[in-house]
Coordinates of C-alpha atoms in Angstrom, one line a residue:
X1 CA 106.1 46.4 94.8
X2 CA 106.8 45.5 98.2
X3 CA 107.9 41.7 100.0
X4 CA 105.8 40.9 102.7
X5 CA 103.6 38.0 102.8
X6 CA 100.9 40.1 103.1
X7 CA 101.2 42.5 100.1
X8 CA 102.0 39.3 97.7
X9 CA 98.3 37.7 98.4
X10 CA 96.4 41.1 98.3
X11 CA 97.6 42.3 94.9
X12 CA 99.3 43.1 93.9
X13 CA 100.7 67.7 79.5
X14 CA 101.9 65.9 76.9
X15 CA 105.4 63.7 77.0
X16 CA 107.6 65.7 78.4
X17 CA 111.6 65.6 78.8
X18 CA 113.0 63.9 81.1
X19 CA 111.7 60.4 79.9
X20 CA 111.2 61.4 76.5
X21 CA 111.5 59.2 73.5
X22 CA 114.3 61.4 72.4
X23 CA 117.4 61.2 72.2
X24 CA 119.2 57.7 73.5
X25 CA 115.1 56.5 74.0
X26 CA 113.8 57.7 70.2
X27 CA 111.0 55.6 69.5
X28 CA 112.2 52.4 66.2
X29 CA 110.1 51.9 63.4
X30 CA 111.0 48.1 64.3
X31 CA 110.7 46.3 67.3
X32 CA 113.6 43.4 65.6
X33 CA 115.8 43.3 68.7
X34 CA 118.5 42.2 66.4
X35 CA 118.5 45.8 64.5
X36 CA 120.7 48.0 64.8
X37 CA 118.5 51.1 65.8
X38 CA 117.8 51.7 69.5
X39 CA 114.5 50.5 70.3
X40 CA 112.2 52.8 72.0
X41 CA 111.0 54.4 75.5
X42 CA 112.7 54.7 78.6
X43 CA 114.9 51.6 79.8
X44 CA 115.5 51.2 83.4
X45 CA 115.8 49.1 86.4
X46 CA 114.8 48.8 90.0
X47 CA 117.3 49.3 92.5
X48 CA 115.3 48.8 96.1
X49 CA 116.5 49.5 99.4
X50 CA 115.6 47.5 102.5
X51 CA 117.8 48.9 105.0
X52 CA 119.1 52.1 105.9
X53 CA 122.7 51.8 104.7
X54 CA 122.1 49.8 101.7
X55 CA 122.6 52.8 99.0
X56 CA 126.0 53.0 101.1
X57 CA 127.2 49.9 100.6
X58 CA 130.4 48.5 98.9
X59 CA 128.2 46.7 96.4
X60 CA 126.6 49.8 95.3
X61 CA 128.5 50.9 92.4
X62 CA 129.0 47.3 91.4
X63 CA 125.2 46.6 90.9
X64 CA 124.9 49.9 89.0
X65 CA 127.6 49.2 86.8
X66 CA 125.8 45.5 86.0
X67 CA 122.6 47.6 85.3
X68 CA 124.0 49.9 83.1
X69 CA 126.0 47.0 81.1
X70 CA 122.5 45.3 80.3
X71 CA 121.7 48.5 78.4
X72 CA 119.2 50.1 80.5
X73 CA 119.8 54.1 80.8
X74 CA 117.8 54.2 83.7
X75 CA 117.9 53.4 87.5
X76 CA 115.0 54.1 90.2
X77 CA 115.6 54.3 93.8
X78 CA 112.7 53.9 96.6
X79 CA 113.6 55.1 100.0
X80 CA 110.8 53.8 102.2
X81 CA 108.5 55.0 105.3
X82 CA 106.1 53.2 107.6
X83 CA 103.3 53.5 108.7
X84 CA 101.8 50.8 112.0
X85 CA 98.2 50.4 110.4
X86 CA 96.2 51.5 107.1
X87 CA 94.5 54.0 109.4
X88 CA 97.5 55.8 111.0
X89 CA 97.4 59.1 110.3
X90 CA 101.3 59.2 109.4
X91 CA 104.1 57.8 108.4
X92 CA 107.9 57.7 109.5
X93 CA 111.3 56.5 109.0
X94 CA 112.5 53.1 110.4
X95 CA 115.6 51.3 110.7
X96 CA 114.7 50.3 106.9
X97 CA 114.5 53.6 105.5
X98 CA 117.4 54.7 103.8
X99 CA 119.5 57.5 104.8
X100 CA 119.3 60.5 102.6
X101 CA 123.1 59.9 103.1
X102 CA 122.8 56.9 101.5
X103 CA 120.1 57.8 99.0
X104 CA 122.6 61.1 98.1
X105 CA 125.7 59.2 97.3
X106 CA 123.8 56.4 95.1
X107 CA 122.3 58.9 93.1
X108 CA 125.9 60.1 92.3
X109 CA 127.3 56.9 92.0
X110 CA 124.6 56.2 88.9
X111 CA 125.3 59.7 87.4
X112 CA 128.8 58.6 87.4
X113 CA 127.6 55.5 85.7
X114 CA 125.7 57.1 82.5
X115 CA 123.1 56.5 84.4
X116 CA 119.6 58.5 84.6
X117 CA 117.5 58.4 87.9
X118 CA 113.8 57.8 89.0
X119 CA 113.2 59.1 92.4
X120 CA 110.0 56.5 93.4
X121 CA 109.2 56.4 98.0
X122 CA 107.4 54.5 99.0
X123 CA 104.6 54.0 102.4
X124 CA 104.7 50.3 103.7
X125 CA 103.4 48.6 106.7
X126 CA 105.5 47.7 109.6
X127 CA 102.9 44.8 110.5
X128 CA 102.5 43.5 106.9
X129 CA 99.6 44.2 104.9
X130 CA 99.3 45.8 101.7
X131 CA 99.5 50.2 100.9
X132 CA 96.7 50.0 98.5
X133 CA 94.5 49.3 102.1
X134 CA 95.7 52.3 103.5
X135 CA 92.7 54.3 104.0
X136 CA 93.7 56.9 106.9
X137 CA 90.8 57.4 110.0
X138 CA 91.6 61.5 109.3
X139 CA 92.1 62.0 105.9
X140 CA 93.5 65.8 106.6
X141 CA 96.2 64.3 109.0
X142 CA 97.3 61.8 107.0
X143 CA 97.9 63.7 103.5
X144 CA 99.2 66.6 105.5
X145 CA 102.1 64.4 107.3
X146 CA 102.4 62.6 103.3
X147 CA 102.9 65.6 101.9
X148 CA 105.9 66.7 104.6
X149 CA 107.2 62.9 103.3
X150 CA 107.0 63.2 99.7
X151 CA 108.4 66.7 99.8
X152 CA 111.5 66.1 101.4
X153 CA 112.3 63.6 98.9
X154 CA 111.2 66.1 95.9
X155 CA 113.5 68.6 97.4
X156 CA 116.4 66.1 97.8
X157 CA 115.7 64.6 94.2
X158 CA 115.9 68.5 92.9
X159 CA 119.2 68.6 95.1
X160 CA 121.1 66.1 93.7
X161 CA 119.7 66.3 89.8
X162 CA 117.4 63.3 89.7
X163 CA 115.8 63.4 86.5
X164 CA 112.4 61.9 87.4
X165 CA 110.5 62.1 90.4
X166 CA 107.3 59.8 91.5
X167 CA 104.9 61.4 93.7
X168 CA 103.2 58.2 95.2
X169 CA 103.0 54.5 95.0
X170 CA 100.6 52.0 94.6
X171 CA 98.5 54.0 97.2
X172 CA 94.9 53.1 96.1
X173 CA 93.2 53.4 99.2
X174 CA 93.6 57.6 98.8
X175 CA 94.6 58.1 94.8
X176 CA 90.7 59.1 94.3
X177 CA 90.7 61.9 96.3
X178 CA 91.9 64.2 93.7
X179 CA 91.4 67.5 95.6
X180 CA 94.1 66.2 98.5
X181 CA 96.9 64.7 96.0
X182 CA 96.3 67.9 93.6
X183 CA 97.4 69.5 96.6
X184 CA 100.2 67.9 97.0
X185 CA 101.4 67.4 93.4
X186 CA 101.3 71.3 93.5
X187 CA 103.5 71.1 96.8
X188 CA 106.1 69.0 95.0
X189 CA 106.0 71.0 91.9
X190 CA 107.9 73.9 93.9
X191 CA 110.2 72.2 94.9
X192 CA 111.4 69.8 92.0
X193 CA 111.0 71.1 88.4
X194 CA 111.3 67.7 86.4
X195 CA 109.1 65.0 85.4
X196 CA 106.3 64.2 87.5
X197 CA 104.6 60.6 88.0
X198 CA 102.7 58.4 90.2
X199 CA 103.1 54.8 90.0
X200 CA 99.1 53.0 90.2
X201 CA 98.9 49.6 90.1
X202 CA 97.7 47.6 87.3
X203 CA 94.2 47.6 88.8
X204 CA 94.3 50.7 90.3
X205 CA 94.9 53.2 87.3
X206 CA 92.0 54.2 85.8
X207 CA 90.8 55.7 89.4
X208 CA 93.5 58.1 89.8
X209 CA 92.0 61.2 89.8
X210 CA 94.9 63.5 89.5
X211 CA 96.6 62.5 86.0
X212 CA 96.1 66.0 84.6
X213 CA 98.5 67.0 87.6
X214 CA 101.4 64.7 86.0
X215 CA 103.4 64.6 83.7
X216 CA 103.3 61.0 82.5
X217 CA 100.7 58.1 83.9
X218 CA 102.7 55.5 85.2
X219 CA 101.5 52.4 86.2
X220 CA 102.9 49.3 88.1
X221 CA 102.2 46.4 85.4
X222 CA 101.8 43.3 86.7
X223 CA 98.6 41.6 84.9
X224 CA 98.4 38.0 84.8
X225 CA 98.4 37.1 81.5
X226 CA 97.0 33.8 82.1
X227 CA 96.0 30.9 84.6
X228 CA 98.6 28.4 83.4
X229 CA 102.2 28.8 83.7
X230 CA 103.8 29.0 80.1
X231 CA 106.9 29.8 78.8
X232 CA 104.9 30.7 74.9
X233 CA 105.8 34.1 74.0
X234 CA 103.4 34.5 71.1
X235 CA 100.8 33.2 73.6
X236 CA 102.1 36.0 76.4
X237 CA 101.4 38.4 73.3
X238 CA 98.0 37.6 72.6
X239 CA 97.0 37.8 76.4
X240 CA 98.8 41.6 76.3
X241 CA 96.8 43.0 73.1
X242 CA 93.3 43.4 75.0
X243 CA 95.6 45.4 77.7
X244 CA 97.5 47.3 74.9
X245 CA 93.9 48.4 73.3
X246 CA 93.2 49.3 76.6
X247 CA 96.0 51.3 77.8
X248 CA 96.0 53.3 74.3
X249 CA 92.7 54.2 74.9
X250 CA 93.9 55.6 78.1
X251 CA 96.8 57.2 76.8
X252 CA 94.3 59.3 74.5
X253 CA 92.0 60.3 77.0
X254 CA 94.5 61.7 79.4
X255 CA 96.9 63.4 76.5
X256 CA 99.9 61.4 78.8
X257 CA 102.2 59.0 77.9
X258 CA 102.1 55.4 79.8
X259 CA 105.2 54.4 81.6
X260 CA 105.4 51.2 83.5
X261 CA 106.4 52.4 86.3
X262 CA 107.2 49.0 87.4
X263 CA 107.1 45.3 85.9
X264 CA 108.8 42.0 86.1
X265 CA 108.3 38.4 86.8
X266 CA 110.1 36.0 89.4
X267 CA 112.0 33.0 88.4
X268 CA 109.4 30.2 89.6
X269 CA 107.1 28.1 87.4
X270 CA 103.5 30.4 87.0
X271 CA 105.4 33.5 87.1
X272 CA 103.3 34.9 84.2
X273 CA 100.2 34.0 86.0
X274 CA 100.1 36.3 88.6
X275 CA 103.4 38.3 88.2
X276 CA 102.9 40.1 91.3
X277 CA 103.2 37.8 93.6
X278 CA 107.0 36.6 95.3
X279 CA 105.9 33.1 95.7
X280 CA 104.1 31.5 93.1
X281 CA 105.9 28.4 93.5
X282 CA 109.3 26.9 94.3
X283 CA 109.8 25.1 91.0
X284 CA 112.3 27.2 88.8
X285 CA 111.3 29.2 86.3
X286 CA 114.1 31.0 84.2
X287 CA 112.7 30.5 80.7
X288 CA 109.1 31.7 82.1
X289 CA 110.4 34.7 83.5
X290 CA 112.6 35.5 80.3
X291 CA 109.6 34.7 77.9
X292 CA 107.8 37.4 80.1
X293 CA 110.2 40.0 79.3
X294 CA 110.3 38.8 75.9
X295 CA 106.4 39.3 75.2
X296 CA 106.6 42.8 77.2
X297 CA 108.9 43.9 74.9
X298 CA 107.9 42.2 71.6
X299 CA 104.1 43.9 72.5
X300 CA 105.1 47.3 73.7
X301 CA 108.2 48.9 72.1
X302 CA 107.6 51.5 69.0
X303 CA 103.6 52.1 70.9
X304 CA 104.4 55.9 70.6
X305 CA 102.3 56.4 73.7
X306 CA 104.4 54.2 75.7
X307 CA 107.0 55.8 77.4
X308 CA 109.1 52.6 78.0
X309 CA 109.6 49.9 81.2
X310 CA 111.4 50.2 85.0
X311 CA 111.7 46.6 85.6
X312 CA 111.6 45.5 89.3
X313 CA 114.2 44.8 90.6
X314 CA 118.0 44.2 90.3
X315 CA 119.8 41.8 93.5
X316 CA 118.8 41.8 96.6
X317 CA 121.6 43.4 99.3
X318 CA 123.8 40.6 100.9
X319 CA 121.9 39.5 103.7
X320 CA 118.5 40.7 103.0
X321 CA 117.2 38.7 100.2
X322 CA 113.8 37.0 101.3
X323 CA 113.3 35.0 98.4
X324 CA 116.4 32.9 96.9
X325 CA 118.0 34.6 94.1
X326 CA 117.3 31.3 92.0
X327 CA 113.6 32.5 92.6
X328 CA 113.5 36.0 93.0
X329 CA 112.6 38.9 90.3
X330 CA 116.3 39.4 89.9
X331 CA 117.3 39.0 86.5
X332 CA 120.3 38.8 86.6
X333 CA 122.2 36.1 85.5
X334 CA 119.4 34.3 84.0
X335 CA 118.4 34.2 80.9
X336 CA 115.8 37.3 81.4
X337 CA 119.0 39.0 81.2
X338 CA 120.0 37.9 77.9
X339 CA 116.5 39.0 76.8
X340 CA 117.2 42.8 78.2
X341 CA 121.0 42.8 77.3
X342 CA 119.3 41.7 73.3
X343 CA 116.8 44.6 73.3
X344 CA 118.3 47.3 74.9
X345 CA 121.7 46.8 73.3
X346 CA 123.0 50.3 71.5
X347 CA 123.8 48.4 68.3

């Protein structure tokens, strides 16, 4: 997921440890929320960065400590490179890429929170636009300069004990060329010994053609689930089991469990109508956003090929929100949170 006005109208092995439904995450008979048994798959949040200090900051412990009270037992963190057109042949840091400094101490801070940790870069666009249109003029160039990227953040993640690493993001414009990203999946794997994914989007997935390199298929889930705003939870459920049929096939093709890698909903009216999007409206939209994590939920916990949810995205920084918190994915303080604090509680 990224924020510019751009990206929002374009788009949007067997299980291993790491993410496991062991443990803390074993998989319930029952999805009842109100049980007492821990309901199943991973449970984490979305911690973005948007500036290079922002993993330094004075709020950082605090917003780890209010993701780790709604339950979750995960936390993902997505340091951030550019790149000046989709076909540049690198990429590079900018003023809002954060510091390894700054990526370093956060990941402590959440170890020292119970917290487990999802590693996730990301490529942008300094001129807006959207990284699934990245398709680079040399190919050679470009996934030689991405693999210099996405290796100094596997060798940092297996510095600083990061439990999960993601070797890409949403980058659909290059994720069929399995021969390059094999390549660099094998690149990673020397450095960082953990779990491997790579975060598609929703309508990206099923071209990937380098699951059998990974560990787990993850995949950025924002479908629509309908072409009018509703805040019906049974009805949100019915739009997901077509998806769920879907995805289970997948699951069994590629012998990988399915993490969403990412999903959530902003706090505006229609929010469940094209989830990706920042702006779907300016009419508020609590109870739409919290029946969306509601039906997610309701329809995916127990799946024993799902591997569980990172929901985008916790607050914004002080000073860099784009979107009103009123509005924004943010769940917190709304009654989305209620619906995560309900689920994920450890009885």
């Amino acid at each position: 997921m990224r924020r510019t006005a751009a990206a929002l109208a374009a788009v949007a092995v067997l299980f291993v440890a790491g993410c496991s439904a062991s443990g803390d995450d074993a998989p319930d008979d029952s999805p009842d929320p109100s049980s007492s048994r821990k309901v199943s798959g991973l449970r984490g949040i979305t911690l973005p960065s948007w500036n290079t200090d922002d993993y330094a900051g004075p709020q950082a412990g605090t917003y780890l400590r209010q993701i780790a009270d709604t339950g979750a037992r995960w936390v993902t963190f997505t340091p951030t490179w550019y790149q000046d057109t989709v076909t540049d042949a690198a990429m590079r840091t900018t003023d809002e890429t954060a510091s390894d400094a700054s990526l370093r101490h956060i990941i402590r801070l959440a170890h020292d929170a119970g917290l487990k940790t999802m590693l996730k870069p990301h490529v942008d666009l300094t001129k807006g636009g959207d990284r699934a249109e990245i398709r680079p003029g040399d190919t050679d160039a470009w996934f030689t300069a991405y693999e210099r990227f996405i290796t100094h953040y596997a060798q940092l993640a297996a510095d600083a004990g990061v439990e999960q690493f993601a070797v890409g993001t949403e980058l659909a414009g290059t994720s069929g060329d399995g021969a390059h990203w094999s390549r660099v999946v094998a690149a990673v794997r020397e450095r960082y010994k953990g779990t491997l994914t790579y975060a598609a989007n929703y309508d990206e997935y099923r071209k990937v053609a380098f699951w059998k390199d990974l560990d787990l298929v993850g995949i950025d889930a924002y479908w629509p689930l309908g072409d009018k705003p509703t805040t019906d939870t049974a009805r949100l459920r019915q739009a997901w089991q077509p998806i769920v049929d879907e995805l289970a096939a997948f699951s069994a093709r590629t012998k990988r469990k399915i993490l969403f890698t990412e999903a959530g909903y902003v706090s505006q009216r229609g929010s469940t109508t094209a989830p990706y999007s920042w702006s779907v409206s300016k009419r508020d939209g609590d109870a739409e956003q919290a029946a969306g994590y509601e039906a997610l939920l309701a329809t995916f916990d127990g799946k024993p090929w799902w591997a569980g949810v990172c929901w985008w995205m916790w607050d914004d920084w002080p000073d860099s929100g784009e979107t009103a918190k009123k509005l924004a994915y943010t769940p917190h303080g709304k009654p989305a949170e209620k619906v995560l604090r309900r689920w994920w509680s450890r009885g």
